[in-house]
Amino acid sequence: KQEVTQIPAALSVPEGENLVLNCSFTDSAIYNLQWFRQDPGKGLTSLLLIQSSQREQTSGRLNASLDKSSGRSTLYIAASQPGDSATYLCAVKDDKIIFGKGTRLHILP
Amino acid sequence: GAVVSQHPSWVICKSGTSVKIECRSLDFQATTMFWYRQFPKQSLMLMATSNEGSKATYEQGVEKDKFLINHASLTLSTLTVTSAHPEDSSFYICSARPGLGSFNEQFFGPGTRLTVL
């Protein structure tokens, strides 16, 4: 059974710092991995989707990497801003999409 | 493109009543739609997979008679929570997948907050 774990559960960093969020999954037989952002009480915003054949994807200040064989992904956020404060969810797709519990990120002004 | 809407965005109801939540794909046809539930500070948990024109497939532990799913058209799926109780209070999110390919990307709706008094 696929399990997705995100560490840390919560993170507070000063504005301007670079940071890394971690995601691990137990079954490497995935089709893709996706990072989402969720603001309090809101739905999901897709940030980056990495196909199983890819190693990384970049969008603006965000870079996501995927090491399928080791069951790990990281989301790198450069030059963090207060507007980046949200919960970040990692999700992997095998025959279903399985979500992690998320990392609650707070950027301190 | 690839916008999914949900209605209502929030609903408050009395215990014992039924509540219907709609999920629409606005600019694409979705053969398959998915319903998730998210409790506070928890992950999204898949409740059921809905295929247009056929019965929904429910995940283990989800009562199909309590959570009625109808996917009558390629752009609309509905989730009805029957005889709602306070423990059904949650954030319900749907997603829709265009086309027939099971590997196609899913697009998520904005969610519906259900509060049962």
PDB file of C-alpha atoms in Angstrom:
ATOM      1  CA  LYS A   1       0.000   0.000   0.000  1.00  0.00           C
ATOM      2  CA  GLN A   2       1.408   3.342  -1.053  1.00  0.00           C
ATOM      3  CA  GLU A   3       2.164   5.766   1.747  1.00  0.00           C
ATOM      4  CA  VAL A   4       3.316   9.351   1.329  1.00  0.00           C
ATOM      5  CA  THR A   5       5.161  11.123   4.109  1.00  0.00           C
ATOM      6  CA  GLN A   6       6.048  14.793   4.277  1.00  0.00           C
ATOM      7  CA  ILE A   7       8.675  16.217   6.561  1.00  0.00           C
ATOM      8  CA  PRO A   8       8.598  18.556   8.345  1.00  0.00           C
ATOM      9  CA  ALA A   9       4.939  18.864   9.278  1.00  0.00           C
ATOM     10  CA  ALA A  10       5.416  22.577   9.897  1.00  0.00           C
ATOM     11  CA  LEU A  11       8.147  25.060   9.124  1.00  0.00           C
ATOM     12  CA  SER A  12       8.721  28.735   9.892  1.00  0.00           C
ATOM     13  CA  VAL A  13      11.487  30.637   8.149  1.00  0.00           C
ATOM     14  CA  PRO A  14      12.379  34.322   7.779  1.00  0.00           C
ATOM     15  CA  GLU A  15      11.485  36.047   4.549  1.00  0.00           C
ATOM     16  CA  GLY A  16      14.122  35.796   1.860  1.00  0.00           C
ATOM     17  CA  GLU A  17      15.519  32.430   2.846  1.00  0.00           C
ATOM     18  CA  ASN A  18      15.666  29.465   0.548  1.00  0.00           C
ATOM     19  CA  LEU A  19      13.971  26.332   1.832  1.00  0.00           C
ATOM     20  CA  VAL A  20      13.387  22.694   1.016  1.00  0.00           C
ATOM     21  CA  LEU A  21      10.303  20.607   1.665  1.00  0.00           C
ATOM     22  CA  ASN A  22      10.626  16.849   1.634  1.00  0.00           C
ATOM     23  CA  CYS A  23       8.323  14.102   0.444  1.00  0.00           C
ATOM     24  CA  SER A  24       8.882  10.354   0.522  1.00  0.00           C
ATOM     25  CA  PHE A  25       6.799   7.495  -0.800  1.00  0.00           C
ATOM     26  CA  THR A  26       6.969   3.786  -0.151  1.00  0.00           C
ATOM     27  CA  ASP A  27       6.244   2.307  -3.580  1.00  0.00           C
ATOM     28  CA  SER A  28       8.460   3.568  -6.383  1.00  0.00           C
ATOM     29  CA  ALA A  29       6.077   2.315  -9.095  1.00  0.00           C
ATOM     30  CA  ILE A  30       4.471   5.674  -9.691  1.00  0.00           C
ATOM     31  CA  TYR A  31       3.384   7.424 -12.863  1.00  0.00           C
ATOM     32  CA  ASN A  32       3.951  10.931 -11.619  1.00  0.00           C
ATOM     33  CA  LEU A  33       4.367  13.101  -8.554  1.00  0.00           C
ATOM     34  CA  GLN A  34       2.697  16.429  -8.018  1.00  0.00           C
ATOM     35  CA  TRP A  35       3.169  19.290  -5.604  1.00  0.00           C
ATOM     36  CA  PHE A  36       0.180  21.379  -4.596  1.00  0.00           C
ATOM     37  CA  ARG A  37      -0.361  24.480  -2.541  1.00  0.00           C
ATOM     38  CA  GLN A  38      -3.388  24.802  -0.273  1.00  0.00           C
ATOM     39  CA  ASP A  39      -4.331  28.026   1.458  1.00  0.00           C
ATOM     40  CA  PRO A  40      -6.448  27.783   4.638  1.00  0.00           C
ATOM     41  CA  GLY A  41      -9.999  26.725   3.864  1.00  0.00           C
ATOM     42  CA  LYS A  42      -9.291  26.651   0.139  1.00  0.00           C
ATOM     43  CA  GLY A  43      -8.832  24.082  -2.590  1.00  0.00           C
ATOM     44  CA  LEU A  44      -5.648  22.905  -4.230  1.00  0.00           C
ATOM     45  CA  THR A  45      -3.410  24.833  -6.576  1.00  0.00           C
ATOM     46  CA  SER A  46      -1.157  22.649  -8.676  1.00  0.00           C
ATOM     47  CA  LEU A  47       2.437  23.873  -8.566  1.00  0.00           C
ATOM     48  CA  LEU A  48       4.512  21.290 -10.372  1.00  0.00           C
ATOM     49  CA  LEU A  49       3.935  17.859 -11.872  1.00  0.00           C
ATOM     50  CA  ILE A  50       6.878  15.545 -12.499  1.00  0.00           C
ATOM     51  CA  GLN A  51       6.391  12.514 -14.703  1.00  0.00           C
ATOM     52  CA  SER A  52       8.073   9.309 -13.575  1.00  0.00           C
ATOM     53  CA  SER A  53      10.624   9.624 -16.394  1.00  0.00           C
ATOM     54  CA  GLN A  54      11.639  13.126 -15.320  1.00  0.00           C
ATOM     55  CA  ARG A  55      14.094  14.204 -12.664  1.00  0.00           C
ATOM     56  CA  GLU A  56      12.906  17.727 -12.001  1.00  0.00           C
ATOM     57  CA  GLN A  57      10.559  20.517 -12.945  1.00  0.00           C
ATOM     58  CA  THR A  58      10.922  24.249 -12.458  1.00  0.00           C
ATOM     59  CA  SER A  59       8.452  27.088 -12.313  1.00  0.00           C
ATOM     60  CA  GLY A  60       9.662  30.504 -11.286  1.00  0.00           C
ATOM     61  CA  ARG A  61      11.113  30.298  -7.778  1.00  0.00           C
ATOM     62  CA  LEU A  62      10.016  26.689  -7.385  1.00  0.00           C
ATOM     63  CA  ASN A  63      12.011  23.622  -8.280  1.00  0.00           C
ATOM     64  CA  ALA A  64      10.826  20.085  -7.655  1.00  0.00           C
ATOM     65  CA  SER A  65      13.037  17.038  -7.959  1.00  0.00           C
ATOM     66  CA  LEU A  66      12.151  13.380  -8.147  1.00  0.00           C
ATOM     67  CA  ASP A  67      14.273  10.374  -7.291  1.00  0.00           C
ATOM     68  CA  LYS A  68      11.872   7.570  -8.028  1.00  0.00           C
ATOM     69  CA  SER A  69      14.210   4.742  -7.135  1.00  0.00           C
ATOM     70  CA  SER A  70      14.723   6.049  -3.621  1.00  0.00           C
ATOM     71  CA  GLY A  71      11.115   7.183  -3.251  1.00  0.00           C
ATOM     72  CA  ARG A  72      11.898  10.828  -2.615  1.00  0.00           C
ATOM     73  CA  SER A  73      10.994  14.252  -3.891  1.00  0.00           C
ATOM     74  CA  THR A  74      11.929  17.717  -2.771  1.00  0.00           C
ATOM     75  CA  LEU A  75      10.340  21.079  -3.368  1.00  0.00           C
ATOM     76  CA  TYR A  76      12.823  23.924  -3.315  1.00  0.00           C
ATOM     77  CA  ILE A  77      11.523  27.449  -2.806  1.00  0.00           C
ATOM     78  CA  ALA A  78      13.980  30.227  -3.497  1.00  0.00           C
ATOM     79  CA  ALA A  79      13.890  33.666  -1.908  1.00  0.00           C
ATOM     80  CA  SER A  80      10.800  32.941   0.158  1.00  0.00           C
ATOM     81  CA  GLN A  81       8.093  35.589   0.520  1.00  0.00           C
ATOM     82  CA  PRO A  82       5.258  36.012   3.050  1.00  0.00           C
ATOM     83  CA  GLY A  83       2.828  35.143   0.251  1.00  0.00           C
ATOM     84  CA  ASP A  84       4.375  31.694   0.094  1.00  0.00           C
ATOM     85  CA  SER A  85       2.814  30.892   3.472  1.00  0.00           C
ATOM     86  CA  ALA A  86       0.464  27.950   2.904  1.00  0.00           C
ATOM     87  CA  THR A  87       0.288  24.196   3.234  1.00  0.00           C
ATOM     88  CA  TYR A  88       2.232  22.312   0.584  1.00  0.00           C
ATOM     89  CA  LEU A  89       0.977  18.875  -0.369  1.00  0.00           C
ATOM     90  CA  CYS A  90       2.854  16.161  -2.169  1.00  0.00           C
ATOM     91  CA  ALA A  91       0.869  13.550  -4.092  1.00  0.00           C
ATOM     92  CA  VAL A  92       1.910  10.488  -6.060  1.00  0.00           C
ATOM     93  CA  LYS A  93      -0.086   8.697  -8.693  1.00  0.00           C
ATOM     94  CA  ASP A  94      -0.074   4.968  -9.159  1.00  0.00           C
ATOM     95  CA  ASP A  95      -3.575   3.718  -9.916  1.00  0.00           C
ATOM     96  CA  LYS A  96      -4.863   6.467  -7.646  1.00  0.00           C
ATOM     97  CA  ILE A  97      -3.562   9.759  -6.353  1.00  0.00           C
ATOM     98  CA  ILE A  98      -2.251   9.405  -2.799  1.00  0.00           C
ATOM     99  CA  PHE A  99      -1.595  12.558  -0.803  1.00  0.00           C
ATOM    100  CA  GLY A 100       0.781  13.297   2.008  1.00  0.00           C
ATOM    101  CA  LYS A 101      -0.413  15.230   5.051  1.00  0.00           C
ATOM    102  CA  GLY A 102       1.384  18.337   3.943  1.00  0.00           C
ATOM    103  CA  THR A 103       3.911  20.784   5.311  1.00  0.00           C
ATOM    104  CA  ARG A 104       2.499  23.975   6.827  1.00  0.00           C
ATOM    105  CA  LEU A 105       4.870  26.740   5.819  1.00  0.00           C
ATOM    106  CA  HIS A 106       4.985  30.125   7.523  1.00  0.00           C
ATOM    107  CA  ILE A 107       7.237  32.810   6.109  1.00  0.00           C
ATOM    108  CA  LEU A 108       8.060  35.416   8.719  1.00  0.00           C
ATOM    109  CA  PRO A 109       8.046  39.017   7.421  1.00  0.00           C
TER     110      PRO A 109
ATOM    111  CA  GLY B   1      -8.222  25.969 -19.270  1.00  0.00           C
ATOM    112  CA  ALA B   2      -9.041  22.864 -17.201  1.00  0.00           C
ATOM    113  CA  VAL B   3     -11.234  24.551 -14.620  1.00  0.00           C
ATOM    114  CA  VAL B   4     -13.292  22.593 -12.127  1.00  0.00           C
ATOM    115  CA  SER B   5     -15.978  24.271 -10.048  1.00  0.00           C
ATOM    116  CA  GLN B   6     -17.875  23.138  -6.984  1.00  0.00           C
ATOM    117  CA  HIS B   7     -21.160  24.332  -5.604  1.00  0.00           C
ATOM    118  CA  PRO B   8     -21.823  25.305  -2.939  1.00  0.00           C
ATOM    119  CA  SER B   9     -18.506  26.509  -1.551  1.00  0.00           C
ATOM    120  CA  TRP B  10     -19.847  26.060   1.945  1.00  0.00           C
ATOM    121  CA  VAL B  11     -22.992  24.678   3.522  1.00  0.00           C
ATOM    122  CA  ILE B  12     -24.360  24.385   7.028  1.00  0.00           C
ATOM    123  CA  CYS B  13     -27.128  21.896   7.696  1.00  0.00           C
ATOM    124  CA  LYS B  14     -28.940  20.260  10.556  1.00  0.00           C
ATOM    125  CA  SER B  15     -28.211  16.727  11.616  1.00  0.00           C
ATOM    126  CA  GLY B  16     -30.368  14.230   9.749  1.00  0.00           C
ATOM    127  CA  THR B  17     -30.766  16.250   6.580  1.00  0.00           C
ATOM    128  CA  SER B  18     -29.229  15.515   3.178  1.00  0.00           C
ATOM    129  CA  VAL B  19     -26.831  17.766   1.341  1.00  0.00           C
ATOM    130  CA  LYS B  20     -25.923  17.727  -2.344  1.00  0.00           C
ATOM    131  CA  ILE B  21     -22.586  18.986  -3.640  1.00  0.00           C
ATOM    132  CA  GLU B  22     -21.987  19.574  -7.341  1.00  0.00           C
ATOM    133  CA  CYS B  23     -18.724  19.235  -9.225  1.00  0.00           C
ATOM    134  CA  ARG B  24     -18.486  20.606 -12.759  1.00  0.00           C
ATOM    135  CA  SER B  25     -15.752  20.577 -15.357  1.00  0.00           C
ATOM    136  CA  LEU B  26     -16.190  23.926 -17.071  1.00  0.00           C
ATOM    137  CA  ASP B  27     -14.076  23.667 -20.190  1.00  0.00           C
ATOM    138  CA  PHE B  28     -13.517  19.984 -20.765  1.00  0.00           C
ATOM    139  CA  GLN B  29     -15.357  16.708 -20.646  1.00  0.00           C
ATOM    140  CA  ALA B  30     -14.561  14.451 -17.738  1.00  0.00           C
ATOM    141  CA  THR B  31     -15.265  10.777 -18.106  1.00  0.00           C
ATOM    142  CA  THR B  32     -13.957  10.255 -14.611  1.00  0.00           C
ATOM    143  CA  MET B  33     -14.368  12.389 -11.515  1.00  0.00           C
ATOM    144  CA  PHE B  34     -13.086  11.790  -8.019  1.00  0.00           C
ATOM    145  CA  TRP B  35     -14.376  12.781  -4.596  1.00  0.00           C
ATOM    146  CA  TYR B  36     -12.038  13.421  -1.677  1.00  0.00           C
ATOM    147  CA  ARG B  37     -12.595  14.307   1.950  1.00  0.00           C
ATOM    148  CA  GLN B  38     -10.197  16.296   4.091  1.00  0.00           C
ATOM    149  CA  PHE B  39     -10.448  16.585   7.854  1.00  0.00           C
ATOM    150  CA  PRO B  40      -8.615  19.455   9.624  1.00  0.00           C
ATOM    151  CA  LYS B  41      -4.856  19.157   9.370  1.00  0.00           C
ATOM    152  CA  GLN B  42      -5.207  15.848   7.592  1.00  0.00           C
ATOM    153  CA  SER B  43      -4.511  14.749   4.086  1.00  0.00           C
ATOM    154  CA  LEU B  44      -7.040  14.389   1.298  1.00  0.00           C
ATOM    155  CA  MET B  45      -8.539  10.922   1.336  1.00  0.00           C
ATOM    156  CA  LEU B  46     -10.131   9.470  -1.763  1.00  0.00           C
ATOM    157  CA  MET B  47     -13.743   8.536  -1.131  1.00  0.00           C
ATOM    158  CA  ALA B  48     -14.894   7.327  -4.514  1.00  0.00           C
ATOM    159  CA  THR B  49     -14.263   7.330  -8.226  1.00  0.00           C
ATOM    160  CA  SER B  50     -17.167   8.278 -10.424  1.00  0.00           C
ATOM    161  CA  ASN B  51     -17.425   7.272 -14.064  1.00  0.00           C
ATOM    162  CA  GLU B  52     -19.950   8.850 -16.373  1.00  0.00           C
ATOM    163  CA  GLY B  53     -22.888   6.576 -16.987  1.00  0.00           C
ATOM    164  CA  SER B  54     -21.893   3.872 -14.524  1.00  0.00           C
ATOM    165  CA  LYS B  55     -21.836   3.207 -10.815  1.00  0.00           C
ATOM    166  CA  ALA B  56     -19.216   4.831  -8.658  1.00  0.00           C
ATOM    167  CA  THR B  57     -16.401   2.836  -7.119  1.00  0.00           C
ATOM    168  CA  TYR B  58     -16.071   3.461  -3.400  1.00  0.00           C
ATOM    169  CA  GLU B  59     -12.927   3.167  -1.316  1.00  0.00           C
ATOM    170  CA  GLN B  60     -12.815   0.787   1.583  1.00  0.00           C
ATOM    171  CA  GLY B  61     -14.655   2.135   4.601  1.00  0.00           C
ATOM    172  CA  VAL B  62     -16.790   4.625   2.662  1.00  0.00           C
ATOM    173  CA  GLU B  63     -20.512   3.888   2.901  1.00  0.00           C
ATOM    174  CA  LYS B  64     -22.016   3.985  -0.558  1.00  0.00           C
ATOM    175  CA  ASP B  65     -25.545   4.329   0.789  1.00  0.00           C
ATOM    176  CA  LYS B  66     -24.549   7.365   2.792  1.00  0.00           C
ATOM    177  CA  PHE B  67     -22.475   9.112   0.136  1.00  0.00           C
ATOM    178  CA  LEU B  68     -24.495   8.898  -3.064  1.00  0.00           C
ATOM    179  CA  ILE B  69     -22.631   9.759  -6.223  1.00  0.00           C
ATOM    180  CA  ASN B  70     -24.215  10.496  -9.563  1.00  0.00           C
ATOM    181  CA  HIS B  71     -22.230  11.217 -12.717  1.00  0.00           C
ATOM    182  CA  ALA B  72     -24.984  11.706 -15.233  1.00  0.00           C
ATOM    183  CA  SER B  73     -23.095  13.814 -17.738  1.00  0.00           C
ATOM    184  CA  LEU B  74     -19.528  14.358 -18.904  1.00  0.00           C
ATOM    185  CA  THR B  75     -19.344  17.667 -17.061  1.00  0.00           C
ATOM    186  CA  LEU B  76     -21.226  17.055 -13.832  1.00  0.00           C
ATOM    187  CA  SER B  77     -20.887  14.775 -10.848  1.00  0.00           C
ATOM    188  CA  THR B  78     -22.856  15.146  -7.642  1.00  0.00           C
ATOM    189  CA  LEU B  79     -22.166  13.904  -4.136  1.00  0.00           C
ATOM    190  CA  THR B  80     -25.138  13.660  -1.785  1.00  0.00           C
ATOM    191  CA  VAL B  81     -24.447  13.196   1.890  1.00  0.00           C
ATOM    192  CA  THR B  82     -27.565  11.504   3.200  1.00  0.00           C
ATOM    193  CA  SER B  83     -28.748  11.822   6.803  1.00  0.00           C
ATOM    194  CA  ALA B  84     -25.751  13.953   7.642  1.00  0.00           C
ATOM    195  CA  HIS B  85     -24.287  13.876  11.137  1.00  0.00           C
ATOM    196  CA  PRO B  86     -21.723  16.110  12.823  1.00  0.00           C
ATOM    197  CA  GLU B  87     -18.958  13.599  12.110  1.00  0.00           C
ATOM    198  CA  ASP B  88     -19.586  14.164   8.387  1.00  0.00           C
ATOM    199  CA  SER B  89     -18.446  17.760   8.781  1.00  0.00           C
ATOM    200  CA  SER B  90     -15.434  18.065   6.546  1.00  0.00           C
ATOM    201  CA  PHE B  91     -13.960  19.678   3.460  1.00  0.00           C
ATOM    202  CA  TYR B  92     -15.054  17.849   0.331  1.00  0.00           C
ATOM    203  CA  ILE B  93     -12.967  18.277  -2.818  1.00  0.00           C
ATOM    204  CA  CYS B  94     -13.676  16.870  -6.245  1.00  0.00           C
ATOM    205  CA  SER B  95     -11.351  16.429  -9.162  1.00  0.00           C
ATOM    206  CA  ALA B  96     -11.959  15.711 -12.818  1.00  0.00           C
ATOM    207  CA  ARG B  97      -9.871  13.945 -15.407  1.00  0.00           C
ATOM    208  CA  PRO B  98     -10.276  14.800 -19.074  1.00  0.00           C
ATOM    209  CA  GLY B  99     -10.463  12.139 -21.739  1.00  0.00           C
ATOM    210  CA  LEU B 100     -10.170   8.422 -21.318  1.00  0.00           C
ATOM    211  CA  GLY B 101      -6.535   8.048 -20.355  1.00  0.00           C
ATOM    212  CA  SER B 102      -6.040   6.993 -16.745  1.00  0.00           C
ATOM    213  CA  PHE B 103      -2.705   8.806 -16.752  1.00  0.00           C
ATOM    214  CA  ASN B 104      -4.196  12.150 -17.734  1.00  0.00           C
ATOM    215  CA  GLU B 105      -3.750  14.894 -15.191  1.00  0.00           C
ATOM    216  CA  GLN B 106      -6.561  15.461 -12.734  1.00  0.00           C
ATOM    217  CA  PHE B 107      -7.815  18.969 -12.042  1.00  0.00           C
ATOM    218  CA  PHE B 108      -9.162  19.855  -8.630  1.00  0.00           C
ATOM    219  CA  GLY B 109     -12.146  21.909  -7.605  1.00  0.00           C
ATOM    220  CA  PRO B 110     -12.030  24.600  -4.908  1.00  0.00           C
ATOM    221  CA  GLY B 111     -13.739  22.425  -2.314  1.00  0.00           C
ATOM    222  CA  THR B 112     -16.958  22.548  -0.300  1.00  0.00           C
ATOM    223  CA  ARG B 113     -16.942  23.070   3.437  1.00  0.00           C
ATOM    224  CA  LEU B 114     -19.750  21.069   5.065  1.00  0.00           C
ATOM    225  CA  THR B 115     -20.730  21.794   8.653  1.00  0.00           C
ATOM    226  CA  VAL B 116     -23.385  19.608  10.226  1.00  0.00           C
ATOM    227  CA  LEU B 117     -24.954  20.982  13.397  1.00  0.00           C
TER     228      LEU B 117
END
